[in-house]
Coordinates of C-alpha atoms in Angstrom, one line a residue:
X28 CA -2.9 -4.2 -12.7
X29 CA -1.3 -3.0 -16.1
X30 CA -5.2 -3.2 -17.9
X31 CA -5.2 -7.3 -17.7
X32 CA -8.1 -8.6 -16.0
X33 CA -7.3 -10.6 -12.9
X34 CA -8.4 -14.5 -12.9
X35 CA -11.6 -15.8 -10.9
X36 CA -8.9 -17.2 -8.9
X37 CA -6.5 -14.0 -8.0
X38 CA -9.7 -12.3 -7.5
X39 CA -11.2 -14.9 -5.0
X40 CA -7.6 -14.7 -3.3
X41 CA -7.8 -11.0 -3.2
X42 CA -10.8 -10.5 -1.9
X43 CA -10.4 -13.1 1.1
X44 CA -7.1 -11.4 1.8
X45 CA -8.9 -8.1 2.3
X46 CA -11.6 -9.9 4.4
X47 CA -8.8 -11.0 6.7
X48 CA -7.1 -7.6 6.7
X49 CA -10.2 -5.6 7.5
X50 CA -11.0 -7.9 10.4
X51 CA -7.0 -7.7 11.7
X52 CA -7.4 -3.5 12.0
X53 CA -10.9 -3.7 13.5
X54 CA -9.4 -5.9 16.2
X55 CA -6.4 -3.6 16.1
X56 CA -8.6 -0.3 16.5
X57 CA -10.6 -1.9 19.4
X58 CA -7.4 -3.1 21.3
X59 CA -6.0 0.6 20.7
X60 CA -9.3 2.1 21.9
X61 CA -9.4 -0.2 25.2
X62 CA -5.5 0.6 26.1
X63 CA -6.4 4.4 25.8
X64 CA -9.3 3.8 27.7
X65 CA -6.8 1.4 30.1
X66 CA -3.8 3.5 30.9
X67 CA -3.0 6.0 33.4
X68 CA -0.7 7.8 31.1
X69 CA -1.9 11.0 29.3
X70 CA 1.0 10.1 26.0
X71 CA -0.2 6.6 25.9
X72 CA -3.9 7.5 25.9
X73 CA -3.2 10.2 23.3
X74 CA -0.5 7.6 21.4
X75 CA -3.2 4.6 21.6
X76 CA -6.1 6.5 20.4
X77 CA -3.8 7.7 17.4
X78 CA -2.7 4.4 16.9
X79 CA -6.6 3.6 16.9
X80 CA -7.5 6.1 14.5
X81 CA -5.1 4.8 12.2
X82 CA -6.3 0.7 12.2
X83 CA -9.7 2.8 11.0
X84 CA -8.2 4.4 8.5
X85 CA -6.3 1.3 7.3
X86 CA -9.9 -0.7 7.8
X87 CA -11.5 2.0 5.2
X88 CA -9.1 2.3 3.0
X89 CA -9.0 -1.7 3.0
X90 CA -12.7 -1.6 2.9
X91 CA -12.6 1.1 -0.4
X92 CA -10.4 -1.4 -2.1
X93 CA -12.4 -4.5 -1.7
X94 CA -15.2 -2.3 -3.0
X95 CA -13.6 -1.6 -5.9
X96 CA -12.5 -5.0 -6.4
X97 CA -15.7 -6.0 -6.1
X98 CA -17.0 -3.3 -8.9
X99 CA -14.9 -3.5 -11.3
X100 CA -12.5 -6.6 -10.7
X101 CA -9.7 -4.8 -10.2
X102 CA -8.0 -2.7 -7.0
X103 CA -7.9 1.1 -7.5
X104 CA -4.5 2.5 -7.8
X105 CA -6.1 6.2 -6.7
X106 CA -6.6 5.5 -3.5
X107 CA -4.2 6.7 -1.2
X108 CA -3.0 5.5 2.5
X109 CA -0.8 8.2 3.1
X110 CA 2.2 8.7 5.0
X111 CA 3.2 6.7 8.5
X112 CA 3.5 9.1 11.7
X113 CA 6.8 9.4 13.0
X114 CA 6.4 7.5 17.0
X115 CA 10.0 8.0 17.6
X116 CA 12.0 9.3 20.5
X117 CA 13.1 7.5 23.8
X118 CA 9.9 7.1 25.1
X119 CA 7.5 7.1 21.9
X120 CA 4.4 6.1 23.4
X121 CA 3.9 6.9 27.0
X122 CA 5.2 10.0 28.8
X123 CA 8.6 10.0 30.9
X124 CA 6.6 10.5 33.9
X125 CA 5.4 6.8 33.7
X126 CA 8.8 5.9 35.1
X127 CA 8.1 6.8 38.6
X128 CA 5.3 4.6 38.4
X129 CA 6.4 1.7 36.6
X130 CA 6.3 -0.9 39.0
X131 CA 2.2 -0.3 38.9
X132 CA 2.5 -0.1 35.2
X133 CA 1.6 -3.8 34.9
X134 CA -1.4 -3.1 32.2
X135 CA 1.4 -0.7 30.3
X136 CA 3.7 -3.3 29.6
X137 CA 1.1 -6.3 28.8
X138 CA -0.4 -3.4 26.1
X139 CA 2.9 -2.8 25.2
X140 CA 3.7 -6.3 24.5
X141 CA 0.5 -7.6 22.9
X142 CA 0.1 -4.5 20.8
X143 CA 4.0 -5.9 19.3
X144 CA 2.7 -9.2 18.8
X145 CA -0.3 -7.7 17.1
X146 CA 1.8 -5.3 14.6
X147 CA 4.5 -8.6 14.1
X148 CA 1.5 -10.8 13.2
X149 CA -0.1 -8.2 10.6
X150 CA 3.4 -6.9 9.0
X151 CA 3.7 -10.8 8.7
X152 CA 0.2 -11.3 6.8
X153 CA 0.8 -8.3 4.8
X154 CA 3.9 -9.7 3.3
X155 CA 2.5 -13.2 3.1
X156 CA -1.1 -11.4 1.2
X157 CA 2.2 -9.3 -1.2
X158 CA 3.2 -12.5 -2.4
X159 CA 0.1 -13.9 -3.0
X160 CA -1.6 -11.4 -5.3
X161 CA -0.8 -10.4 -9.2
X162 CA -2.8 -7.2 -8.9
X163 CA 0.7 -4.7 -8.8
X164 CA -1.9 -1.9 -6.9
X165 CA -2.7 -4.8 -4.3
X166 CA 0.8 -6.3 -4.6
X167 CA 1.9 -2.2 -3.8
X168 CA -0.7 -1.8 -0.5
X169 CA 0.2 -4.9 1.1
X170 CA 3.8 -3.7 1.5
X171 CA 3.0 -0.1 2.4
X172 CA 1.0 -1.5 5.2
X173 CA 3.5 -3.8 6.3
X174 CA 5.9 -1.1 6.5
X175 CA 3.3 1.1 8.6
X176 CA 3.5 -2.2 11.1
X177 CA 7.1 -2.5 11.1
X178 CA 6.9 1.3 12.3
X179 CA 4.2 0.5 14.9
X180 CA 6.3 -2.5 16.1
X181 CA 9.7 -0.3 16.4
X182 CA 8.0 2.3 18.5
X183 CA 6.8 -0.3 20.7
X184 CA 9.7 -2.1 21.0
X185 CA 11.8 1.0 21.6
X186 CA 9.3 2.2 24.7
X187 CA 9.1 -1.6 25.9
X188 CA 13.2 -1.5 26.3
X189 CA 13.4 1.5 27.7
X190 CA 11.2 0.7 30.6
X191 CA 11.5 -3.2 30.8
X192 CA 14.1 -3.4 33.2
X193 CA 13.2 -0.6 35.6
X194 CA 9.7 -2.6 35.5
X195 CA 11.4 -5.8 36.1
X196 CA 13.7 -4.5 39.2
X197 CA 10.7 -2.4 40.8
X198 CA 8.4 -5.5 40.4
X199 CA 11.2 -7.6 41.9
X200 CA 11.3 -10.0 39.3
X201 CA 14.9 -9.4 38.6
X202 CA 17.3 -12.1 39.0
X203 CA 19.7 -9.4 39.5

C-alpha cells in the first residue's frame, strides 16, 4: 500500500471482499472434497482432493490477509500464495481409463462442468475485487488468484472436451 493509510471506506470494501472470497473457497474446497469422495476415478479423486487442498490454502491465506487488515489496516505484502500446479496434459484430471466407461460417467461430467462454472465465477470476482481496491498488495492477490482460476478452468475445460463427445455418443444423446 506504498505507507499511505487506506480510507474507512477502501478498508470496509476490502474487508467484505475477503469475506466473500473466503466463503467462495470454502464452498470450493467442500465441492472438491464431495467429487473426490463422488468419482470412480482414482486421477480424479487424487486431482479433486488436490484441487481441494488448494481452495484451503487460498481460504487461509485469504483468512491471514483479512487478519492483517484487520490489525493493522493494511494487507501484508509477506505473505505468499505460491505457485499454481501445472493440471495439464490431454486428460488433466481423470485417468484415460475413464473412457471405457464414459457413458456411466454422468456425475464426471456434471463435476466437470459445475467445477468450470465455479472457477469462471471466482476468476470473475477476483478481477471485479482487483478493481475495486487501492491497497497495490490486495490489488496484486486478487489477480494472482484469478490467474490460479483461469488455470483451474483450462484444465477442466481441456478434460471436459476431450471426453464430451464420446459421453454424448455413448449416452445417445448425439444428434449425429
Amino acid at each position: 500500500s506504498g505507507g499511505k493509510l487506506m480510507t474507512i471506506e477502501s478498508l470496509k470494501v476490502l474487508k467484505q471482499g475477503l469475506i466473500q472470497a473466503m466463503q467462495a473457497e470454502r464452498e470450493g474446497q467442500y465441492f472438491y472434497l464431495m467429487a473426490a469422495g463422488s468419482t470412480e476415478d482414482p486421477k480424479g479423486k487424487d486431482v479433486f482432493r488436490r484441487l481441494a487442498a488448494e481452495e484451503l490454502d487460498h481460504f487461509n491465506y485469504l483468512k491471514r490477509q483479512y487478519d492483517s487488515i484487520v490489525e493493522t489496516g493494511a494487507a501484508n505484502a509477506g505473505l505468499s500464495l505460491g505457485a499454481p500446479p501445472s493440471l495439464d496434459g490431454k486428460s488433466p484430471i481423470f485417468s484415460d481409463s475413464i473412457k471405457s466407461r464414459i457413458g456411466e460417467a454422468h456425475f464426471e461430467m456434471t463435476a466437470l462442468s459445475l467445477a468450470m462454472q465455479l472457477e469462471l465465477d471466482a476468476e470473475k470476482f477476483y478481477k471485479e475485487q482487483a478493481g475495486k481496491v487501492d491497497d497495490q498488495t490486495a490489488k496484486s492477490f486478487y489477480l494472482k488468484l484469478a490467474e490460479w482460476e483461469v488455470g483451474h478452468y483450462r484444465a477442466l475445460l481441456a478434460q471436459s472436451e476431450m471426453l464430451k463427445e464420446d459421453y454424448w455418443s455413448q449416452g445417445g444423446f448425439a444428434p449425429f
